[in-house]
Amino acid sequence: MARKDAIAKLKSVLVSRRDALRKALDGDFSALQALRDQASGDVVDFALDSAQDELNSQLAEVESRELKQIELAISKMADGSYGNCEICEKNIPLARLQALPYASHCIACQTKVETLGEGWNREEENDEIFS
């Protein structure tokens, strides 16, 4: 399968996931609001509501992060830069994109980011990694 065809299929996967996340986030925020609006009866109810509120909040945070990554990937498809590593600018292997359609780094650069953090000196490190 040509890379271009595979990327076109990945776009539909990303759009579907984006729509599902938007719907889920709407539900998560509605659930959080409903929990806050409820009048708790006793300390146990309050503790359970607080725990559920925290779980919903964390889930919404994870979903929001994924949604931002997906929206960035879709915008990169529109401008033609999708599938290029943001650091070394080489093509991200198709197998990686199929596993994680919103990947923005190749495996080598992602490993470096995870090891050294987002702020590592990209120009100097790129010379060492890719020379």
Short mmCIF file of N, CA and C in Angstrom, two decimals:
data_model
loop_
_atom_site.label_atom_id
_atom_site.label_comp_id
_atom_site.label_asym_id
_atom_site.label_seq_id
_atom_site.Cartn_x
_atom_site.Cartn_y
_atom_site.Cartn_z
N MET A 1 0.86 -1.17 0.00
CA MET A 1 0.00 0.00 0.00
C MET A 1 0.90 1.24 0.00
N ALA A 2 0.58 2.16 -0.86
CA ALA A 2 1.37 3.39 -0.94
C ALA A 2 1.18 4.22 0.33
N ARG A 3 2.22 4.95 0.68
CA ARG A 3 2.19 5.78 1.89
C ARG A 3 1.04 6.77 1.84
N LYS A 4 0.82 7.35 0.67
CA LYS A 4 -0.25 8.35 0.51
C LYS A 4 -1.62 7.73 0.80
N ASP A 5 -1.85 6.52 0.29
CA ASP A 5 -3.12 5.82 0.53
C ASP A 5 -3.30 5.49 2.01
N ALA A 6 -2.22 5.04 2.63
CA ALA A 6 -2.29 4.70 4.05
C ALA A 6 -2.58 5.94 4.89
N ILE A 7 -1.99 7.07 4.53
CA ILE A 7 -2.23 8.31 5.27
C ILE A 7 -3.68 8.75 5.10
N ALA A 8 -4.24 8.56 3.91
CA ALA A 8 -5.65 8.90 3.68
C ALA A 8 -6.55 8.06 4.59
N LYS A 9 -6.23 6.78 4.76
CA LYS A 9 -7.01 5.92 5.65
C LYS A 9 -6.83 6.34 7.11
N LEU A 10 -5.62 6.75 7.46
CA LEU A 10 -5.37 7.19 8.82
C LEU A 10 -6.16 8.46 9.14
N LYS A 11 -6.39 9.29 8.13
CA LYS A 11 -7.17 10.51 8.36
C LYS A 11 -8.57 10.15 8.83
N SER A 12 -9.19 9.16 8.20
CA SER A 12 -10.55 8.78 8.62
C SER A 12 -10.53 8.19 10.03
N VAL A 13 -9.47 7.47 10.38
CA VAL A 13 -9.33 6.93 11.74
C VAL A 13 -9.22 8.08 12.74
N LEU A 14 -8.40 9.08 12.40
CA LEU A 14 -8.21 10.22 13.30
C LEU A 14 -9.50 11.03 13.45
N VAL A 15 -10.21 11.25 12.36
CA VAL A 15 -11.46 12.02 12.43
C VAL A 15 -12.49 11.28 13.29
N SER A 16 -12.58 9.96 13.12
CA SER A 16 -13.52 9.18 13.93
C SER A 16 -13.16 9.24 15.41
N ARG A 17 -11.88 9.10 15.70
CA ARG A 17 -11.43 9.16 17.10
C ARG A 17 -11.66 10.55 17.68
N ARG A 18 -11.40 11.59 16.88
CA ARG A 18 -11.62 12.97 17.33
C ARG A 18 -13.08 13.17 17.71
N ASP A 19 -13.98 12.71 16.84
CA ASP A 19 -15.41 12.87 17.11
C ASP A 19 -15.83 12.11 18.37
N ALA A 20 -15.29 10.89 18.54
CA ALA A 20 -15.61 10.10 19.73
C ALA A 20 -15.09 10.77 21.00
N LEU A 21 -13.90 11.34 20.93
CA LEU A 21 -13.34 12.03 22.10
C LEU A 21 -14.14 13.28 22.44
N ARG A 22 -14.56 14.01 21.43
CA ARG A 22 -15.37 15.20 21.70
C ARG A 22 -16.66 14.82 22.41
N LYS A 23 -17.28 13.75 21.94
CA LYS A 23 -18.53 13.29 22.56
C LYS A 23 -18.26 12.82 24.00
N ALA A 24 -17.17 12.08 24.19
CA ALA A 24 -16.83 11.59 25.53
C ALA A 24 -16.53 12.74 26.48
N LEU A 25 -15.81 13.74 25.99
CA LEU A 25 -15.49 14.89 26.84
C LEU A 25 -16.74 15.66 27.22
N ASP A 26 -17.67 15.79 26.30
CA ASP A 26 -18.94 16.44 26.64
C ASP A 26 -19.62 15.68 27.77
N GLY A 27 -19.61 14.35 27.68
CA GLY A 27 -20.21 13.52 28.72
C GLY A 27 -19.46 13.62 30.04
N ASP A 28 -18.12 13.64 29.96
CA ASP A 28 -17.30 13.75 31.18
C ASP A 28 -17.58 15.07 31.90
N PHE A 29 -17.64 16.15 31.15
CA PHE A 29 -17.88 17.45 31.78
C PHE A 29 -19.29 17.53 32.34
N SER A 30 -20.24 16.91 31.66
CA SER A 30 -21.61 16.87 32.18
C SER A 30 -21.67 16.07 33.48
N ALA A 31 -20.95 14.96 33.52
CA ALA A 31 -20.92 14.13 34.73
C ALA A 31 -20.27 14.89 35.89
N LEU A 32 -19.18 15.61 35.60
CA LEU A 32 -18.53 16.40 36.64
C LEU A 32 -19.48 17.46 37.19
N GLN A 33 -20.19 18.12 36.30
CA GLN A 33 -21.12 19.16 36.74
C GLN A 33 -22.26 18.56 37.56
N ALA A 34 -22.76 17.40 37.13
CA ALA A 34 -23.85 16.75 37.87
C ALA A 34 -23.39 16.37 39.28
N LEU A 35 -22.16 15.85 39.39
CA LEU A 35 -21.64 15.49 40.71
C LEU A 35 -21.51 16.72 41.61
N ARG A 36 -21.10 17.82 41.03
CA ARG A 36 -20.94 19.05 41.82
C ARG A 36 -22.29 19.63 42.24
N ASP A 37 -23.30 19.42 41.41
CA ASP A 37 -24.63 19.97 41.70
C ASP A 37 -25.40 19.16 42.74
N GLN A 38 -25.00 17.89 42.92
CA GLN A 38 -25.72 17.04 43.87
C GLN A 38 -25.41 17.45 45.30
N ALA A 39 -26.42 17.39 46.12
CA ALA A 39 -26.23 17.63 47.55
C ALA A 39 -25.91 16.30 48.21
N SER A 40 -24.76 16.19 48.81
CA SER A 40 -24.35 14.94 49.45
C SER A 40 -25.04 14.79 50.79
N GLY A 41 -25.36 13.53 51.13
CA GLY A 41 -26.07 13.26 52.36
C GLY A 41 -25.17 13.17 53.58
N ASP A 42 -24.06 12.47 53.46
CA ASP A 42 -23.19 12.29 54.62
C ASP A 42 -21.73 12.27 54.18
N VAL A 43 -20.86 12.01 55.12
CA VAL A 43 -19.42 12.03 54.85
C VAL A 43 -19.02 10.95 53.85
N VAL A 44 -19.62 9.78 53.95
CA VAL A 44 -19.31 8.69 53.03
C VAL A 44 -19.72 9.07 51.61
N ASP A 45 -20.91 9.63 51.45
CA ASP A 45 -21.35 10.08 50.13
C ASP A 45 -20.40 11.13 49.57
N PHE A 46 -19.98 12.04 50.43
CA PHE A 46 -19.07 13.10 50.00
C PHE A 46 -17.74 12.51 49.54
N ALA A 47 -17.22 11.53 50.28
CA ALA A 47 -15.95 10.90 49.92
C ALA A 47 -16.06 10.16 48.59
N LEU A 48 -17.16 9.43 48.42
CA LEU A 48 -17.37 8.72 47.15
C LEU A 48 -17.51 9.70 45.99
N ASP A 49 -18.26 10.77 46.21
CA ASP A 49 -18.43 11.79 45.16
C ASP A 49 -17.09 12.43 44.81
N SER A 50 -16.27 12.69 45.82
CA SER A 50 -14.96 13.31 45.59
C SER A 50 -14.06 12.37 44.80
N ALA A 51 -14.08 11.10 45.14
CA ALA A 51 -13.26 10.12 44.42
C ALA A 51 -13.71 10.00 42.97
N GLN A 52 -15.02 9.95 42.75
CA GLN A 52 -15.55 9.87 41.39
C GLN A 52 -15.23 11.14 40.61
N ASP A 53 -15.33 12.27 41.26
CA ASP A 53 -15.01 13.56 40.65
C ASP A 53 -13.55 13.58 40.20
N GLU A 54 -12.66 13.08 41.04
CA GLU A 54 -11.23 13.04 40.71
C GLU A 54 -10.97 12.12 39.53
N LEU A 55 -11.60 10.94 39.51
CA LEU A 55 -11.43 10.01 38.39
C LEU A 55 -11.93 10.63 37.08
N ASN A 56 -13.10 11.23 37.13
CA ASN A 56 -13.65 11.87 35.93
C ASN A 56 -12.76 13.00 35.45
N SER A 57 -12.21 13.75 36.37
CA SER A 57 -11.33 14.86 36.03
C SER A 57 -10.05 14.36 35.36
N GLN A 58 -9.47 13.31 35.89
CA GLN A 58 -8.25 12.74 35.30
C GLN A 58 -8.53 12.16 33.92
N LEU A 59 -9.65 11.48 33.77
CA LEU A 59 -10.02 10.92 32.48
C LEU A 59 -10.21 12.04 31.45
N ALA A 60 -10.87 13.10 31.85
CA ALA A 60 -11.08 14.23 30.94
C ALA A 60 -9.75 14.86 30.54
N GLU A 61 -8.80 14.91 31.45
CA GLU A 61 -7.48 15.47 31.14
C GLU A 61 -6.76 14.62 30.10
N VAL A 62 -6.78 13.31 30.28
CA VAL A 62 -6.14 12.39 29.32
C VAL A 62 -6.81 12.51 27.95
N GLU A 63 -8.13 12.52 27.95
CA GLU A 63 -8.86 12.62 26.69
C GLU A 63 -8.60 13.96 26.00
N SER A 64 -8.49 15.03 26.77
CA SER A 64 -8.21 16.35 26.21
C SER A 64 -6.83 16.39 25.55
N ARG A 65 -5.86 15.78 26.21
CA ARG A 65 -4.50 15.72 25.65
C ARG A 65 -4.50 14.95 24.33
N GLU A 66 -5.18 13.81 24.31
CA GLU A 66 -5.24 13.01 23.09
C GLU A 66 -5.95 13.78 21.99
N LEU A 67 -7.03 14.48 22.33
CA LEU A 67 -7.77 15.26 21.35
C LEU A 67 -6.88 16.34 20.73
N LYS A 68 -6.08 17.02 21.53
CA LYS A 68 -5.17 18.04 21.00
C LYS A 68 -4.17 17.43 20.03
N GLN A 69 -3.63 16.26 20.37
CA GLN A 69 -2.67 15.59 19.49
C GLN A 69 -3.33 15.18 18.18
N ILE A 70 -4.56 14.70 18.25
CA ILE A 70 -5.28 14.30 17.05
C ILE A 70 -5.57 15.51 16.18
N GLU A 71 -6.01 16.60 16.78
CA GLU A 71 -6.30 17.80 16.00
C GLU A 71 -5.05 18.35 15.34
N LEU A 72 -3.91 18.26 16.02
CA LEU A 72 -2.65 18.68 15.42
C LEU A 72 -2.29 17.79 14.23
N ALA A 73 -2.48 16.49 14.38
CA ALA A 73 -2.19 15.56 13.28
C ALA A 73 -3.08 15.85 12.08
N ILE A 74 -4.35 16.12 12.31
CA ILE A 74 -5.27 16.43 11.20
C ILE A 74 -4.85 17.73 10.51
N SER A 75 -4.43 18.72 11.28
CA SER A 75 -3.99 19.97 10.66
C SER A 75 -2.69 19.77 9.87
N LYS A 76 -1.82 18.87 10.34
CA LYS A 76 -0.60 18.56 9.59
C LYS A 76 -0.94 17.85 8.28
N MET A 77 -1.99 17.04 8.29
CA MET A 77 -2.42 16.41 7.04
C MET A 77 -2.84 17.47 6.04
N ALA A 78 -3.51 18.50 6.52
CA ALA A 78 -3.98 19.57 5.65
C ALA A 78 -2.82 20.36 5.05
N ASP A 79 -1.75 20.57 5.84
CA ASP A 79 -0.64 21.37 5.31
C ASP A 79 0.48 20.52 4.70
N GLY A 80 0.30 19.19 4.70
CA GLY A 80 1.25 18.31 4.03
C GLY A 80 2.45 17.89 4.86
N SER A 81 2.47 18.23 6.14
CA SER A 81 3.63 17.87 6.97
C SER A 81 3.38 16.64 7.84
N TYR A 82 2.22 16.01 7.70
CA TYR A 82 1.89 14.83 8.50
C TYR A 82 2.85 13.69 8.16
N GLY A 83 3.28 12.99 9.19
CA GLY A 83 4.14 11.83 8.99
C GLY A 83 5.61 12.16 9.03
N ASN A 84 5.95 13.43 9.23
CA ASN A 84 7.35 13.83 9.36
C ASN A 84 7.65 14.07 10.84
N CYS A 85 8.78 13.56 11.28
CA CYS A 85 9.20 13.75 12.67
C CYS A 85 9.43 15.24 12.92
N GLU A 86 8.89 15.75 14.01
CA GLU A 86 9.05 17.17 14.34
C GLU A 86 10.48 17.53 14.70
N ILE A 87 11.29 16.54 15.02
CA ILE A 87 12.66 16.83 15.44
C ILE A 87 13.66 16.63 14.30
N CYS A 88 13.73 15.42 13.77
CA CYS A 88 14.72 15.14 12.72
C CYS A 88 14.18 15.38 11.31
N GLU A 89 12.87 15.54 11.21
CA GLU A 89 12.16 15.82 9.95
C GLU A 89 12.16 14.66 8.96
N LYS A 90 12.60 13.48 9.40
CA LYS A 90 12.53 12.30 8.54
C LYS A 90 11.11 11.74 8.59
N ASN A 91 10.77 10.90 7.60
CA ASN A 91 9.46 10.25 7.60
C ASN A 91 9.34 9.32 8.81
N ILE A 92 8.22 9.42 9.49
CA ILE A 92 7.91 8.48 10.57
C ILE A 92 7.46 7.19 9.87
N PRO A 93 8.01 6.04 10.26
CA PRO A 93 7.61 4.79 9.60
C PRO A 93 6.09 4.58 9.65
N LEU A 94 5.56 4.06 8.56
CA LEU A 94 4.12 3.84 8.44
C LEU A 94 3.59 2.93 9.54
N ALA A 95 4.36 1.93 9.92
CA ALA A 95 3.93 1.02 10.98
C ALA A 95 3.70 1.78 12.29
N ARG A 96 4.55 2.76 12.58
CA ARG A 96 4.38 3.57 13.80
C ARG A 96 3.13 4.42 13.68
N LEU A 97 2.90 5.02 12.53
CA LEU A 97 1.71 5.85 12.34
C LEU A 97 0.44 5.01 12.43
N GLN A 98 0.49 3.78 11.94
CA GLN A 98 -0.69 2.93 12.03
C GLN A 98 -0.96 2.53 13.48
N ALA A 99 0.09 2.37 14.26
CA ALA A 99 -0.08 2.02 15.67
C ALA A 99 -0.51 3.24 16.49
N LEU A 100 0.03 4.41 16.15
CA LEU A 100 -0.25 5.65 16.88
C LEU A 100 -0.39 6.77 15.84
N PRO A 101 -1.59 6.92 15.27
CA PRO A 101 -1.77 7.83 14.14
C PRO A 101 -1.41 9.29 14.41
N TYR A 102 -1.36 9.69 15.67
CA TYR A 102 -1.01 11.08 15.97
C TYR A 102 0.44 11.21 16.45
N ALA A 103 1.27 10.20 16.16
CA ALA A 103 2.69 10.28 16.54
C ALA A 103 3.34 11.47 15.85
N SER A 104 4.13 12.22 16.60
CA SER A 104 4.79 13.39 16.01
C SER A 104 6.31 13.23 15.97
N HIS A 105 6.80 12.10 16.49
CA HIS A 105 8.23 11.83 16.48
C HIS A 105 8.48 10.41 15.99
N CYS A 106 9.62 10.22 15.33
CA CYS A 106 10.04 8.86 14.98
C CYS A 106 10.46 8.17 16.28
N ILE A 107 10.70 6.89 16.22
CA ILE A 107 11.04 6.13 17.44
C ILE A 107 12.32 6.65 18.08
N ALA A 108 13.35 6.92 17.29
CA ALA A 108 14.62 7.38 17.85
C ALA A 108 14.45 8.70 18.60
N CYS A 109 13.75 9.64 17.99
CA CYS A 109 13.55 10.94 18.63
C CYS A 109 12.62 10.83 19.84
N GLN A 110 11.59 10.00 19.74
CA GLN A 110 10.67 9.82 20.87
C GLN A 110 11.40 9.22 22.06
N THR A 111 12.29 8.28 21.80
CA THR A 111 13.09 7.69 22.86
C THR A 111 13.94 8.75 23.54
N LYS A 112 14.54 9.61 22.74
CA LYS A 112 15.37 10.69 23.28
C LYS A 112 14.52 11.66 24.11
N VAL A 113 13.32 12.01 23.62
CA VAL A 113 12.42 12.90 24.35
C VAL A 113 12.05 12.28 25.69
N GLU A 114 11.73 10.99 25.69
CA GLU A 114 11.33 10.32 26.92
C GLU A 114 12.50 10.20 27.90
N THR A 115 13.70 10.07 27.38
CA THR A 115 14.88 9.93 28.23
C THR A 115 15.32 11.28 28.80
N LEU A 116 15.37 12.29 27.93
CA LEU A 116 15.93 13.59 28.32
C LEU A 116 14.90 14.67 28.56
N GLY A 117 13.66 14.42 28.18
CA GLY A 117 12.61 15.42 28.34
C GLY A 117 12.41 16.24 27.07
N GLU A 118 11.30 16.97 27.03
CA GLU A 118 10.94 17.76 25.85
C GLU A 118 11.97 18.82 25.49
N GLY A 119 12.66 19.37 26.48
CA GLY A 119 13.50 20.53 26.23
C GLY A 119 14.93 20.24 25.82
N TRP A 120 15.26 19.03 25.45
CA TRP A 120 16.65 18.75 25.10
C TRP A 120 17.06 19.55 23.88
N ASN A 121 18.34 19.86 23.81
CA ASN A 121 18.86 20.69 22.72
C ASN A 121 18.78 19.92 21.42
N ARG A 122 17.83 20.25 20.63
CA ARG A 122 17.52 19.47 19.44
C ARG A 122 18.63 19.52 18.40
N GLU A 123 19.20 20.66 18.13
CA GLU A 123 20.21 20.74 17.07
C GLU A 123 21.45 19.94 17.43
N GLU A 124 21.97 20.12 18.65
CA GLU A 124 23.16 19.38 19.06
C GLU A 124 22.87 17.90 19.15
N GLU A 125 21.75 17.53 19.74
CA GLU A 125 21.39 16.12 19.89
C GLU A 125 21.13 15.47 18.54
N ASN A 126 20.49 16.19 17.62
CA ASN A 126 20.23 15.64 16.29
C ASN A 126 21.53 15.26 15.61
N ASP A 127 22.55 16.10 15.75
CA ASP A 127 23.84 15.80 15.14
C ASP A 127 24.41 14.51 15.70
N GLU A 128 24.27 14.32 17.02
CA GLU A 128 24.81 13.12 17.65
C GLU A 128 24.00 11.87 17.29
N ILE A 129 22.68 11.99 17.28
CA ILE A 129 21.82 10.83 17.05
C ILE A 129 21.86 10.39 15.60
N PHE A 130 21.81 11.34 14.70
CA PHE A 130 21.56 11.00 13.30
C PHE A 130 22.78 11.12 12.40
N SER A 131 23.96 11.25 12.99
CA SER A 131 25.15 11.34 12.14
C SER A 131 25.77 9.98 11.91
#
